[in-house]
Amino acid sequence: MAIITQNKTPTRPAPLSESSVLGWMRKSLFSSWFNSALTIFTLYIVYITLQGVYIWGFADASLVADNRRACYDNSLTGACWAGIIDWLDNIFYGRYPREEIWRIDLGALLLLLWMAPMWMRKVKGKIWIGITVVAFYPFLAGYLFAGGDKGLFMQLMIAAALVALPANLINMLLGLYKEQSLGQLLHTFCAKFSRDEKVQRNLLLALVVLSIVIAFVLQYQWQEQGVSWTKWGGLFLTMSIAGIGIAFSLPGGIILALGRRSKLPIIRVLSTGFIEVFRSVPLITVLFMATTMFPLFMPEGFVLNKLTQVIIAVCLFNACYMAETVRGGLQAIPKGQYEGAHTLGLGYWGTMGFIIMPQALKHMIPNIVGNFIGLLKDTTLVSIIGLFDLLGMLRSISRDVPWLGLHKEPLIFGAIIFFIICFSMSKYSRHLESKLATGNKN
Amino acid sequence: MTDTTAATQPQGQLSSSASSEIIIEINQMNKWYGDFHVLKDIELTLHKGERIVICGPSGSGKSTLIRCINALEEHQEGDIVVDGIKLGENLKNLDHIRTEVGMVFQNFNLFPHLSILENLTLGPIWVRKMSKADAIENAMHYLKRVKIPEQANKYPGQLSGGQQQRVAIARSLCMNPKIMLFDEPTSALDPEMIKEVLDVMIELAETGMSMIVVTHEMAFAKTIADRVIFMDEGDIVEENEPNAFFDNPQHQRTQLFLSQIL
Ligand SMILES: Nc1ncnc2c1ncn2[C@@H]1O[C@H](COP(=O)(O)OP(=O)(O)OP(=O)(O)O)[C@@H](O)[C@H]1O
Ligand SMILES: [Mg+2]
């Protein structure tokens, strides 16, 4: 016998537990007497902890004092933030000459300016922002921070950076106000002169070369007083090492990963060996090796300073870790994608660059950012081989005569700084993921 | 399995557009996967404008054969000559052959991170060195031919299976290939989508494209094929023109296969 429903079942609002805060609380926090007891107990513990933190860190804390003794005279149960405040410049800039600190601030500001468009939804050509920042900013900032003489290569890179930065800013403004990219603007500009694509391309090239030449002439006058690397320290040093490490490790890792999957045996064996050696040794060992053994292999008279050695070590170490992350991402791409690309006649680089890498990198974002965060935290190891990075600086507060024995506050302060940086990185990675995920549902 | 394709049957058979010019020639070709002898002494010629349908039981080596033709797989013995170029001689020719031979896969293999239009313009721009504007015009032309121009800015994941397969066909056609290979293009599709893909393929056949099609859609095979080839266990067991092949199969294995499938 057939059953036929004549009337439509009317829709009803969802039960209270799904729609209101009170309903949710009753369902998930107070559903039985045992759950209620647990909830209340947990709330109590949270309260005690927060109260303790509040009293120590805020209510009883001393912000102004000349030394640790004065802090104690003020209150025995509060934190002595005065020590941190007194050392703030050292914590951020190390022993960088005080009258030159603006160079660090300017460098940081330029980086922010350069990267800011990455966060803006309307701005186009984000890949180019990423590429230029990795390729050119390190040289601009490097000279800004270190000063002294610049070689020809350095000058060229600085000139390129001086072109790329304004171009990036123009691109940002165009994106925000005209919903256009700089590339499109230049394209329509060139199209006015000729319809032939070859002519257009040459015109574009000429424009770029011309602006680099102008930038080169401009930067030629620019001279900054040299600041020895021994004066670098604090958060500035940490960010410099980590920044270069991050900028290098992804491209380095991609190259190593491709090498490891190469069909040419020599390249494959070399890449694999390199990756495995660096990955099976702790970073601290690599750092020691870099500073003690590296000079032995170098030709005589070729001296690298300790900072450069450390940076090279950090870069290589992390490139090897990144290589394995990238390889994992590559393996997740189905064979059909390679075959689809091959049937179009895209060669190896076309297949990798247009088809495989973009998809693989998207899968890998959480792992890549995880590696970056690990890298940032690992840089604290350089304090062991005698560089005064953020951690090194914080720990030397307790050896400074007025603040002798002040351990807790600096370390907590350091933890907060690291947390802020790492948390924003992981937040950004999640933002990236969700944005890319909406672009193409699979 | 054939009631959806029955609709294509009343159109009758297409007239042959085969010329005497040979475009694919396979001679005494053998292939092994490790110790497993997949293809045995394969002999096959495709004339320009000719359409061959390959059928046979699962695992008989149909896919392997057509994958060898555009060098997705290497063969170990014998010769494959495509468009005058002998395969396996040097790597530079390989990309040339792949641009001249279009291939459509069972599971589409579209690029999910690119829009339909980007899927269609990538090859022409980077391999054929077409200008972007021309490539887009070209892509829209073929999207119209497969009847989904309105989907140009969507992503593959937003299309139905039948639409994706039509995009895949259009993507190959955008490269303006001389030969099209199809590996069971409809077997991953729901019945109601099979017809839309087969119709596109029939229209393509009408333009005189040289085609090799692996399929189990027998009514379709009858419509377009100039020759039908039956493969079993790596051998080409029987080769005949469609009417004779279906009405009067000679070999016992062919009879058995056809009795199971029809
Ligand atoms: N990469 C490989 N390595 C080893 N054996 C393989 C490989 N690919 C296919 N084979 C084997 O080769 C034989 C032929 O495979 P092929 O895919 O060509 O069959 P087919 O005729 O296309 O079958 P189907 O109708 O199921 O697609 C099968 O027995 C299969 O197991
Ligand atoms: Mg198959």
XYZ file of C-alpha atoms and ligand atoms in Angstrom:
736
model
C 0.000 0.000 0.000
C 1.344 3.403 -0.891
C 1.737 6.069 1.723
C 1.288 9.580 0.439
C 1.930 12.661 2.534
C -0.612 15.280 1.602
C 0.590 18.274 3.583
C 4.073 19.704 3.698
C 5.654 19.310 7.124
C 6.015 22.858 8.464
C 9.502 24.028 9.460
C 10.047 24.695 13.144
C 12.768 26.733 14.893
C 15.744 24.763 16.208
C 15.617 23.646 19.876
C 16.949 26.094 22.456
C 20.210 24.188 22.919
C 21.210 24.996 19.327
C 20.285 28.632 19.175
C 20.943 30.484 22.438
C 23.940 30.945 24.689
C 21.967 29.903 27.736
C 20.776 26.778 25.977
C 24.309 25.977 24.894
C 25.607 26.437 28.442
C 22.983 24.170 29.861
C 23.698 21.494 27.282
C 27.481 21.526 27.408
C 28.396 22.785 30.896
C 25.582 21.832 33.284
C 24.004 18.749 31.755
C 24.357 16.637 34.935
C 25.311 17.297 38.562
C 28.771 15.865 37.911
C 29.357 18.120 34.899
C 28.115 21.093 36.905
C 30.559 20.310 39.714
C 33.423 19.993 37.212
C 32.473 23.274 35.570
C 32.393 25.114 38.880
C 35.671 23.567 40.014
C 37.383 24.533 36.756
C 36.064 28.067 36.949
C 37.455 28.287 40.479
C 40.930 27.202 39.355
C 40.876 29.663 36.474
C 39.874 32.401 38.901
C 42.698 31.618 41.363
C 45.275 31.588 38.566
C 44.124 34.794 36.981
C 43.998 36.495 40.346
C 47.564 35.441 41.102
C 48.753 36.683 37.723
C 46.901 39.946 38.182
C 48.366 40.640 41.636
C 51.910 39.711 40.634
C 51.947 41.245 37.185
C 49.792 44.326 37.615
C 48.502 45.250 41.073
C 51.730 44.847 43.058
C 54.198 45.307 40.185
C 56.779 48.075 40.118
C 57.188 49.935 36.876
C 59.636 52.597 38.008
C 62.658 51.811 40.124
C 66.407 52.355 39.924
C 67.378 48.832 40.805
C 66.073 45.542 42.086
C 66.390 46.588 45.721
C 64.069 49.534 45.069
C 61.542 47.125 43.513
C 61.535 45.022 46.671
C 61.208 48.112 48.828
C 58.127 48.954 46.837
C 56.503 45.532 47.104
C 57.736 42.014 47.813
C 54.958 40.193 46.013
C 54.941 42.053 42.702
C 56.907 41.785 39.485
C 59.825 44.106 38.873
C 59.041 45.379 35.349
C 61.314 48.352 35.972
C 64.278 46.185 34.998
C 62.680 45.347 31.668
C 61.802 48.959 30.998
C 65.317 50.024 31.823
C 66.690 47.447 29.349
C 64.035 47.892 26.685
C 66.401 49.414 24.119
C 68.888 46.604 24.652
C 66.177 43.973 24.363
C 64.991 45.336 21.046
C 68.188 46.606 19.444
C 71.108 45.008 21.286
C 74.171 47.239 21.488
C 73.426 48.935 18.191
C 74.632 52.577 18.433
C 71.768 54.556 19.908
C 71.995 57.412 17.400
C 71.720 54.884 14.533
C 68.680 53.014 15.820
C 66.443 54.813 13.338
C 67.993 52.575 10.685
C 66.530 49.505 12.302
C 63.178 51.183 12.750
C 63.198 52.319 9.130
C 64.085 48.800 8.003
C 61.201 47.341 9.982
C 58.850 49.992 8.650
C 59.877 49.283 5.054
C 59.234 45.592 5.585
C 55.797 46.321 6.999
C 55.017 48.614 4.063
C 56.220 46.001 1.634
C 54.244 43.182 3.196
C 51.091 45.091 4.132
C 49.375 44.572 0.740
C 49.491 40.829 1.404
C 46.706 41.346 3.921
C 44.542 43.457 1.645
C 41.904 41.532 -0.203
C 41.566 43.937 -3.115
C 45.241 44.073 -3.997
C 46.269 41.877 -6.916
C 49.535 40.192 -7.799
C 50.307 38.886 -4.302
C 52.760 36.351 -5.690
C 54.907 39.187 -7.005
C 54.842 40.921 -3.659
C 56.121 37.728 -2.081
C 58.813 37.174 -4.690
C 60.133 40.734 -4.599
C 60.201 40.888 -0.838
C 62.211 37.680 -0.652
C 64.503 38.581 -3.527
C 65.286 42.229 -2.855
C 64.330 43.356 0.636
C 67.134 41.408 2.398
C 69.749 43.352 0.442
C 68.178 46.735 1.063
C 67.756 46.004 4.759
C 71.150 44.349 4.956
C 72.879 47.472 3.774
C 70.687 49.692 5.897
C 71.636 47.730 9.005
C 75.275 46.971 8.305
C 76.295 50.049 6.329
C 79.861 50.485 5.131
C 80.997 49.925 1.554
C 78.727 48.239 -0.921
C 79.967 46.088 -3.756
C 78.575 46.219 -7.271
C 76.214 43.281 -6.749
C 74.903 44.828 -3.551
C 74.363 48.115 -5.378
C 72.424 46.390 -8.137
C 70.211 44.592 -5.667
C 69.614 47.795 -3.724
C 68.659 49.555 -6.951
C 66.256 46.729 -7.767
C 64.758 46.989 -4.295
C 64.357 50.725 -4.708
C 62.354 50.047 -7.862
C 60.370 47.135 -6.475
C 59.254 48.879 -3.288
C 57.561 51.889 -4.917
C 56.169 49.626 -7.630
C 54.631 47.517 -4.907
C 53.118 50.573 -3.232
C 51.689 51.852 -6.517
C 50.280 48.387 -7.119
C 48.659 48.539 -3.674
C 47.052 51.933 -4.330
C 45.865 50.808 -7.760
C 44.374 47.685 -6.210
C 42.627 49.630 -3.471
C 41.216 52.463 -5.546
C 41.054 51.224 -9.130
C 40.725 47.449 -8.632
C 43.632 47.022 -11.001
C 47.164 45.733 -10.750
C 50.330 47.525 -11.789
C 50.878 44.804 -14.366
C 47.530 45.509 -16.015
C 48.184 49.253 -15.991
C 51.581 48.837 -17.638
C 50.066 46.435 -20.120
C 47.405 48.890 -21.251
C 50.056 51.608 -21.286
C 52.317 49.588 -23.570
C 49.374 48.542 -25.713
C 48.852 52.207 -26.599
C 52.141 52.287 -28.462
C 51.958 49.121 -30.439
C 49.701 46.146 -30.986
C 52.605 43.782 -31.495
C 53.221 41.746 -28.332
C 56.934 41.564 -28.940
C 57.238 45.332 -29.097
C 55.112 45.614 -25.975
C 57.354 43.223 -24.107
C 60.488 45.079 -25.138
C 58.917 48.375 -24.120
C 58.125 46.940 -20.696
C 61.647 45.636 -20.351
C 63.052 49.030 -21.311
C 60.875 50.690 -18.678
C 62.125 48.333 -15.962
C 65.765 48.736 -16.984
C 65.403 52.514 -17.117
C 63.954 52.710 -13.623
C 66.679 50.429 -12.281
C 69.324 52.654 -13.848
C 67.757 55.725 -12.249
C 67.572 53.942 -8.898
C 71.182 52.877 -9.311
C 72.329 56.450 -9.807
C 70.273 57.589 -6.827
C 71.567 54.933 -4.478
C 75.154 55.590 -5.567
C 75.251 58.668 -3.326
C 73.771 56.820 -0.406
C 76.335 56.015 2.229
C 75.702 54.710 5.731
C 78.250 54.453 8.493
C 79.279 50.855 9.098
C 78.006 49.085 12.204
C 79.912 45.959 13.206
C 77.866 42.770 13.545
C 79.124 42.432 17.112
C 76.858 45.324 18.017
C 73.763 43.597 16.618
C 71.567 42.023 19.236
C 68.214 41.564 20.894
C 64.963 41.132 19.027
C 66.575 42.802 16.032
C 69.185 40.067 15.753
C 66.610 37.325 16.309
C 64.401 38.719 13.575
C 67.335 39.191 11.211
C 68.487 35.592 11.526
C 64.963 34.211 11.425
C 63.948 36.494 8.550
C 66.843 35.470 6.350
C 66.281 31.861 7.342
C 62.620 32.072 6.373
C 63.323 33.892 3.125
C 65.918 31.325 2.114
C 64.494 28.094 3.455
C 61.396 27.880 1.254
C 63.095 28.372 -2.127
C 66.067 26.326 -0.899
C 63.724 23.594 0.285
C 61.851 23.525 -3.017
C 65.097 23.145 -4.943
C 66.332 20.368 -2.642
C 62.997 18.556 -2.804
C 62.966 18.684 -6.593
C 66.572 17.504 -6.550
C 65.626 14.565 -4.391
C 62.929 13.539 -6.878
C 65.123 14.169 -9.900
C 65.669 11.476 -12.507
C 69.375 12.338 -12.692
C 71.181 10.088 -10.208
C 73.938 12.548 -9.259
C 71.522 15.322 -8.364
C 69.274 12.896 -6.531
C 72.068 11.360 -4.462
C 73.584 14.744 -3.621
C 70.258 16.232 -2.546
C 69.280 13.190 -0.538
C 72.637 13.041 1.211
C 72.570 16.737 2.012
C 69.044 16.580 3.391
C 69.655 13.488 5.482
C 72.918 14.769 6.974
C 71.461 18.075 8.073
C 68.247 16.554 9.310
C 69.899 13.951 11.477
C 72.078 16.430 13.353
C 70.739 18.803 16.032
C 70.806 22.492 15.121
C 73.160 23.307 17.954
C 75.716 20.889 16.510
C 75.326 22.449 13.101
C 75.881 25.858 14.675
C 79.041 24.732 16.446
C 80.294 23.097 13.279
C 79.580 26.225 11.297
C 81.541 28.435 13.655
C 84.464 26.107 14.362
C 84.852 23.776 11.392
C 83.583 25.900 8.547
C 86.643 28.208 8.631
C 88.894 25.149 8.278
C 87.404 24.279 4.885
C 87.550 27.809 3.572
C 90.498 29.014 1.516
C 93.068 30.934 3.491
C 92.358 34.619 3.939
C 88.659 34.046 3.394
C 87.105 34.980 6.696
C 83.410 34.987 7.387
C 82.210 36.620 10.540
C 80.402 34.570 13.099
C 77.019 36.065 12.295
C 77.309 35.132 8.617
C 78.373 31.619 9.563
C 75.409 31.267 11.866
C 73.011 32.571 9.236
C 74.366 30.140 6.634
C 73.977 27.284 9.097
C 70.413 28.240 9.980
C 69.501 28.592 6.300
C 70.903 25.215 5.278
C 69.445 23.432 8.277
C 65.985 24.788 7.675
C 66.122 24.343 3.916
C 66.612 20.627 4.581
C 63.601 20.467 6.869
C 61.576 22.451 4.381
C 62.672 20.074 1.613
C 60.976 17.188 3.378
C 57.824 19.228 3.923
C 57.780 20.132 0.248
C 58.395 16.526 -0.778
C 55.447 15.458 1.351
C 53.281 18.046 -0.386
C 54.459 16.916 -3.807
C 53.558 13.331 -3.048
C 49.988 14.348 -2.309
C 49.489 15.468 -5.920
C 47.869 12.699 -7.978
C 49.722 11.273 -10.963
C 46.912 12.406 -13.244
C 47.954 16.019 -12.768
C 51.403 15.283 -14.171
C 49.845 13.372 -17.046
C 47.364 16.126 -17.768
C 50.241 18.593 -17.939
C 52.364 16.288 -20.088
C 49.624 15.819 -22.655
C 49.589 19.592 -23.106
C 53.302 19.408 -23.843
C 54.278 21.449 -20.796
C 57.864 20.444 -20.045
C 59.292 19.676 -16.619
C 59.504 23.273 -15.404
C 56.146 24.224 -16.845
C 54.523 21.244 -15.175
C 56.161 21.979 -11.844
C 55.706 25.730 -11.928
C 52.131 25.974 -13.188
C 50.502 22.742 -12.110
C 52.251 20.857 -9.354
C 53.890 23.450 -7.094
C 50.893 25.785 -6.757
C 48.703 22.899 -5.649
C 51.342 21.330 -3.427
C 52.234 24.597 -1.716
C 48.587 25.164 -0.907
C 48.390 21.817 0.883
C 51.623 22.591 2.687
C 50.827 26.002 4.149
C 50.184 24.734 7.701
C 53.406 22.729 7.672
C 55.436 25.513 6.125
C 54.277 28.017 8.694
C 54.928 25.412 11.375
C 58.496 25.202 10.099
C 58.818 28.985 10.166
C 57.643 29.107 13.761
C 60.069 26.353 14.695
C 62.851 28.245 12.955
C 62.105 31.452 14.846
C 62.175 29.653 18.167
C 65.301 27.688 17.245
C 67.239 30.894 16.694
C 67.412 31.254 20.473
C 70.139 28.599 20.299
C 72.553 31.162 18.894
C 72.804 32.652 22.361
C 74.717 29.502 23.334
C 77.484 30.223 20.854
C 77.801 33.760 22.074
C 75.465 35.909 20.018
C 73.240 38.224 21.994
C 69.872 37.519 20.452
C 66.621 38.227 22.258
C 67.120 35.410 24.734
C 70.773 36.257 25.267
C 69.870 39.847 25.995
C 67.088 38.899 28.375
C 69.386 36.633 30.301
C 72.097 39.213 30.621
C 69.683 41.457 32.495
C 70.188 39.237 35.513
C 73.941 39.827 35.308
C 73.612 43.592 35.157
C 74.611 44.990 38.539
C 71.442 46.975 39.388
C 69.201 44.054 38.358
C 71.350 41.200 39.622
C 69.324 37.981 39.794
C 66.287 39.252 37.897
C 65.306 36.083 35.972
C 61.583 35.628 36.044
C 60.421 38.898 34.517
C 62.771 38.901 31.502
C 61.892 35.337 30.602
C 58.181 35.994 30.889
C 58.615 39.106 28.777
C 60.491 37.057 26.183
C 57.752 34.434 26.203
C 55.166 37.121 25.529
C 57.151 38.492 22.593
C 57.627 35.044 21.076
C 53.984 34.243 21.609
C 52.841 37.391 19.853
C 55.052 36.755 16.827
C 54.336 33.041 16.521
C 50.640 33.425 17.130
C 50.296 36.070 14.451
C 52.140 33.812 12.022
C 49.821 30.905 12.657
C 46.784 33.197 12.487
C 47.983 34.467 9.136
C 48.505 30.936 7.882
C 44.944 30.024 8.774
C 43.721 33.140 7.025
C 45.708 32.141 3.921
C 44.339 28.617 4.008
C 40.732 29.649 4.199
C 41.227 32.241 1.486
C 42.842 29.768 -0.892
C 40.235 27.160 -0.038
C 37.394 29.412 -1.189
C 39.202 30.106 -4.462
C 38.775 26.598 -5.750
C 36.712 23.942 -4.143
C 38.058 20.579 -4.948
C 24.661 -0.129 -19.808
C 23.708 1.108 -23.250
C 20.231 2.565 -22.999
C 21.578 6.101 -22.682
C 23.531 5.777 -25.872
C 20.682 4.254 -27.780
C 19.734 7.812 -28.597
C 22.842 8.218 -30.699
C 22.135 5.179 -32.781
C 19.357 6.455 -35.017
C 21.746 9.038 -36.429
C 23.332 6.124 -38.211
C 26.956 5.697 -39.022
C 29.190 8.580 -39.924
C 30.819 8.398 -43.287
C 34.509 7.719 -43.210
C 36.906 10.625 -43.544
C 40.036 8.489 -43.647
C 42.705 9.436 -46.152
C 45.614 7.347 -47.308
C 48.162 9.326 -45.324
C 49.414 7.368 -42.300
C 49.622 9.316 -39.067
C 50.339 6.601 -36.501
C 52.239 3.448 -37.273
C 52.963 0.794 -34.670
C 55.230 -2.097 -35.561
C 55.904 -5.242 -33.542
C 55.565 -3.269 -30.332
C 56.067 -5.023 -26.986
C 55.789 -3.710 -23.484
C 56.470 -5.191 -20.085
C 55.702 -3.980 -16.590
C 58.565 -5.683 -14.781
C 58.099 -9.333 -15.760
C 54.514 -8.860 -16.828
C 54.073 -8.847 -20.600
C 51.295 -6.275 -21.091
C 51.405 -5.673 -24.836
C 52.417 -8.379 -27.289
C 53.556 -7.751 -30.861
C 51.142 -4.907 -31.440
C 50.622 -3.905 -35.086
C 48.431 -0.904 -35.756
C 48.125 1.893 -38.289
C 45.949 4.947 -38.091
C 45.314 6.945 -41.236
C 44.712 10.629 -41.204
C 41.045 11.288 -40.445
C 40.433 7.705 -39.436
C 38.591 6.716 -36.251
C 39.450 3.550 -34.392
C 37.571 2.186 -31.402
C 39.373 -0.185 -29.066
C 37.451 -2.454 -26.750
C 38.243 -5.439 -24.622
C 37.988 -6.793 -21.095
C 39.503 -5.017 -18.103
C 43.250 -5.431 -17.842
C 43.704 -6.288 -21.509
C 46.130 -3.405 -22.063
C 43.909 -0.864 -23.849
C 44.976 2.052 -21.671
C 48.592 1.005 -21.804
C 48.495 0.929 -25.594
C 47.167 4.431 -26.045
C 49.374 5.776 -23.250
C 52.351 4.429 -25.178
C 51.234 6.394 -28.225
C 51.799 9.735 -26.533
C 54.763 8.493 -24.547
C 53.173 8.557 -21.119
C 54.532 5.012 -20.934
C 57.728 3.713 -22.480
C 57.666 0.652 -24.672
C 60.592 -1.748 -24.741
C 60.509 -3.295 -28.198
C 59.319 -2.314 -31.633
C 58.544 1.073 -33.137
C 55.871 3.671 -32.676
C 55.908 6.401 -35.302
C 53.602 9.322 -34.652
C 53.270 12.118 -37.199
C 56.530 11.036 -38.796
C 58.487 11.014 -35.545
C 59.762 7.831 -33.980
C 59.105 7.668 -30.238
C 61.861 7.055 -27.735
C 64.616 8.578 -29.821
C 65.145 11.880 -28.162
C 63.479 13.913 -25.487
C 62.941 17.020 -27.528
C 60.620 15.182 -29.895
C 58.624 13.981 -26.942
C 57.133 17.366 -26.147
C 56.470 17.910 -29.825
C 54.504 14.683 -30.068
C 52.564 15.475 -26.944
C 51.469 18.809 -28.345
C 50.280 17.140 -31.542
C 48.443 14.357 -29.727
C 45.557 15.327 -27.476
C 44.491 12.938 -24.758
C 41.329 12.708 -22.700
C 41.370 10.631 -19.547
C 38.761 8.657 -17.691
C 38.996 10.953 -14.676
C 39.402 14.227 -16.597
C 42.685 15.371 -14.986
C 41.694 19.021 -15.094
C 43.812 21.366 -13.010
C 41.660 22.131 -9.960
C 43.515 25.292 -8.940
C 42.949 26.994 -12.286
C 39.697 28.331 -13.683
C 38.218 26.667 -16.753
C 39.535 29.456 -18.944
C 43.014 29.157 -17.420
C 42.910 25.399 -17.927
C 42.224 26.031 -21.590
C 44.715 28.828 -22.196
C 47.735 27.500 -20.279
C 48.955 25.165 -23.017
C 48.354 27.521 -25.958
C 50.119 30.393 -24.181
C 53.142 28.561 -22.818
C 53.592 25.776 -25.337
C 52.121 27.173 -28.535
C 53.345 30.703 -27.621
C 49.987 32.199 -28.498
C 49.229 35.699 -27.261
C 46.932 35.856 -24.271
C 44.122 37.536 -26.176
C 44.276 34.962 -28.968
C 44.407 32.117 -26.484
C 41.279 33.361 -24.745
C 39.462 33.751 -28.031
C 40.558 30.249 -29.018
C 39.435 28.843 -25.669
C 36.022 30.466 -25.908
C 35.619 29.061 -29.404
C 36.148 25.504 -28.150
C 34.065 26.062 -25.018
C 31.209 27.020 -27.331
C 31.806 23.884 -29.325
C 31.462 21.740 -26.215
C 28.465 23.909 -25.272
C 29.570 25.368 -21.949
C 30.880 28.876 -22.676
C 29.014 30.206 -19.629
C 31.233 28.152 -17.297
C 34.480 29.829 -18.380
C 35.227 31.516 -15.080
C 34.277 28.688 -12.762
C 36.668 26.150 -11.286
C 36.622 22.464 -12.257
C 35.326 21.462 -8.823
C 32.170 23.496 -9.438
C 31.226 21.585 -12.601
C 29.398 18.310 -13.081
C 31.345 15.294 -14.289
C 29.985 15.571 -17.815
C 30.855 19.246 -17.969
C 34.349 18.546 -16.655
C 34.916 15.916 -19.304
C 33.759 18.321 -21.994
C 36.178 20.908 -20.642
C 38.913 18.281 -20.800
C 38.075 17.637 -24.447
C 38.090 21.356 -25.145
C 41.430 21.693 -23.362
C 42.983 19.162 -25.694
C 41.383 20.719 -28.757
C 42.736 24.156 -27.808
C 46.191 22.822 -28.607
C 44.971 22.152 -32.129
C 46.188 18.530 -32.107
C 46.388 16.268 -35.150
C 45.257 13.194 -33.253
C 42.932 12.731 -30.293
C 43.174 9.794 -27.908
C 40.311 8.962 -25.574
C 40.683 6.527 -22.671
C 37.214 5.499 -21.520
C 36.046 9.116 -21.420
C 32.575 8.264 -20.166
C 33.132 5.425 -17.733
C 33.480 7.695 -14.686
C 30.234 9.496 -15.519
C 26.660 9.093 -14.371
C 24.375 7.727 -17.114
C 22.607 11.037 -17.753
C 25.919 12.748 -18.467
C 27.309 10.160 -20.844
C 25.258 11.337 -23.778
C 26.396 14.949 -23.582
C 30.021 13.838 -23.780
C 29.436 11.330 -26.562
C 27.573 13.959 -28.580
C 30.572 16.255 -28.359
C 32.797 13.413 -29.514
C 30.513 12.615 -32.428
C 30.625 16.245 -33.519
C 34.387 16.117 -33.281
C 34.395 12.985 -35.431
C 32.317 14.792 -38.025
C 35.073 17.387 -38.418
C 37.434 14.697 -39.649
C 39.685 14.418 -36.603
C 41.900 11.334 -36.383
C 40.799 9.531 -33.247
C 41.545 6.454 -31.187
C 38.844 5.799 -28.631
C 38.845 3.205 -25.887
C 35.223 2.736 -24.902
C 32.588 0.256 -23.902
C 29.761 2.318 -25.403
C 29.017 -0.036 -28.256
C 26.259 1.976 -29.914
C 28.608 4.936 -29.980
C 31.363 2.754 -31.368
C 29.107 1.673 -34.190
C 28.314 5.294 -34.998
C 31.790 6.682 -35.280
C 34.227 3.836 -35.835
C 35.891 3.152 -39.146
C 37.444 0.108 -37.521
C 36.908 -1.679 -34.240
C 39.759 -3.422 -32.485
C 39.273 -6.058 -29.844
C 42.100 -6.625 -27.364
C 42.559 -9.403 -24.868
C 45.549 -10.165 -22.645
C 47.837 -7.853 -24.563
C 46.969 -9.185 -28.010
C 44.975 -7.548 -30.755
C 42.593 -10.452 -31.207
C 40.259 -9.138 -33.863
C 40.088 -6.112 -36.080
C 37.187 -5.368 -38.373
C 34.820 -2.718 -39.536
C 32.023 -2.040 -37.096
C 29.094 -3.772 -38.790
C 30.998 -6.945 -39.408
C 32.606 -6.773 -35.983
C 29.344 -6.540 -34.070
C 27.131 -8.684 -36.280
C 29.563 -11.378 -37.116
C 32.487 -11.610 -34.690
C 35.000 -14.213 -35.823
C 37.040 -15.042 -32.784
C 35.654 -16.984 -29.863
C 36.973 -14.527 -27.301
C 35.326 -11.652 -29.162
C 32.025 -13.496 -29.242
C 32.249 -14.161 -25.526
C 33.095 -10.532 -24.774
C 30.313 -9.150 -26.950
C 27.777 -11.529 -25.502
C 28.643 -10.255 -22.029
C 28.561 -6.608 -22.886
C 25.602 -6.241 -25.247
N 52.036 0.932 -13.699
C 51.794 -0.374 -13.777
N 52.618 -1.277 -13.202
C 52.386 -2.596 -13.296
N 51.337 -3.135 -13.925
C 50.457 -2.318 -14.518
C 50.644 -0.896 -14.467
N 49.608 -0.318 -15.145
C 48.839 -1.330 -15.582
N 49.346 -2.516 -15.216
C 48.790 -3.810 -15.561
O 48.767 -3.910 -16.953
C 47.587 -4.549 -17.399
C 46.900 -3.695 -18.440
O 46.439 -2.521 -17.837
P 45.557 -1.466 -18.611
O 45.315 -0.342 -17.659
O 46.202 -1.126 -19.879
O 44.222 -2.260 -18.856
P 42.898 -1.746 -19.535
O 42.657 -2.633 -20.711
O 42.945 -0.304 -19.773
O 41.816 -2.102 -18.428
P 40.555 -1.244 -17.935
O 39.444 -1.570 -18.884
O 40.296 -1.778 -16.570
O 40.945 0.176 -17.943
C 46.749 -4.796 -16.171
O 46.849 -6.162 -15.846
C 47.363 -3.967 -15.107
O 47.292 -4.625 -13.876
Mg 42.032 1.429 -18.878
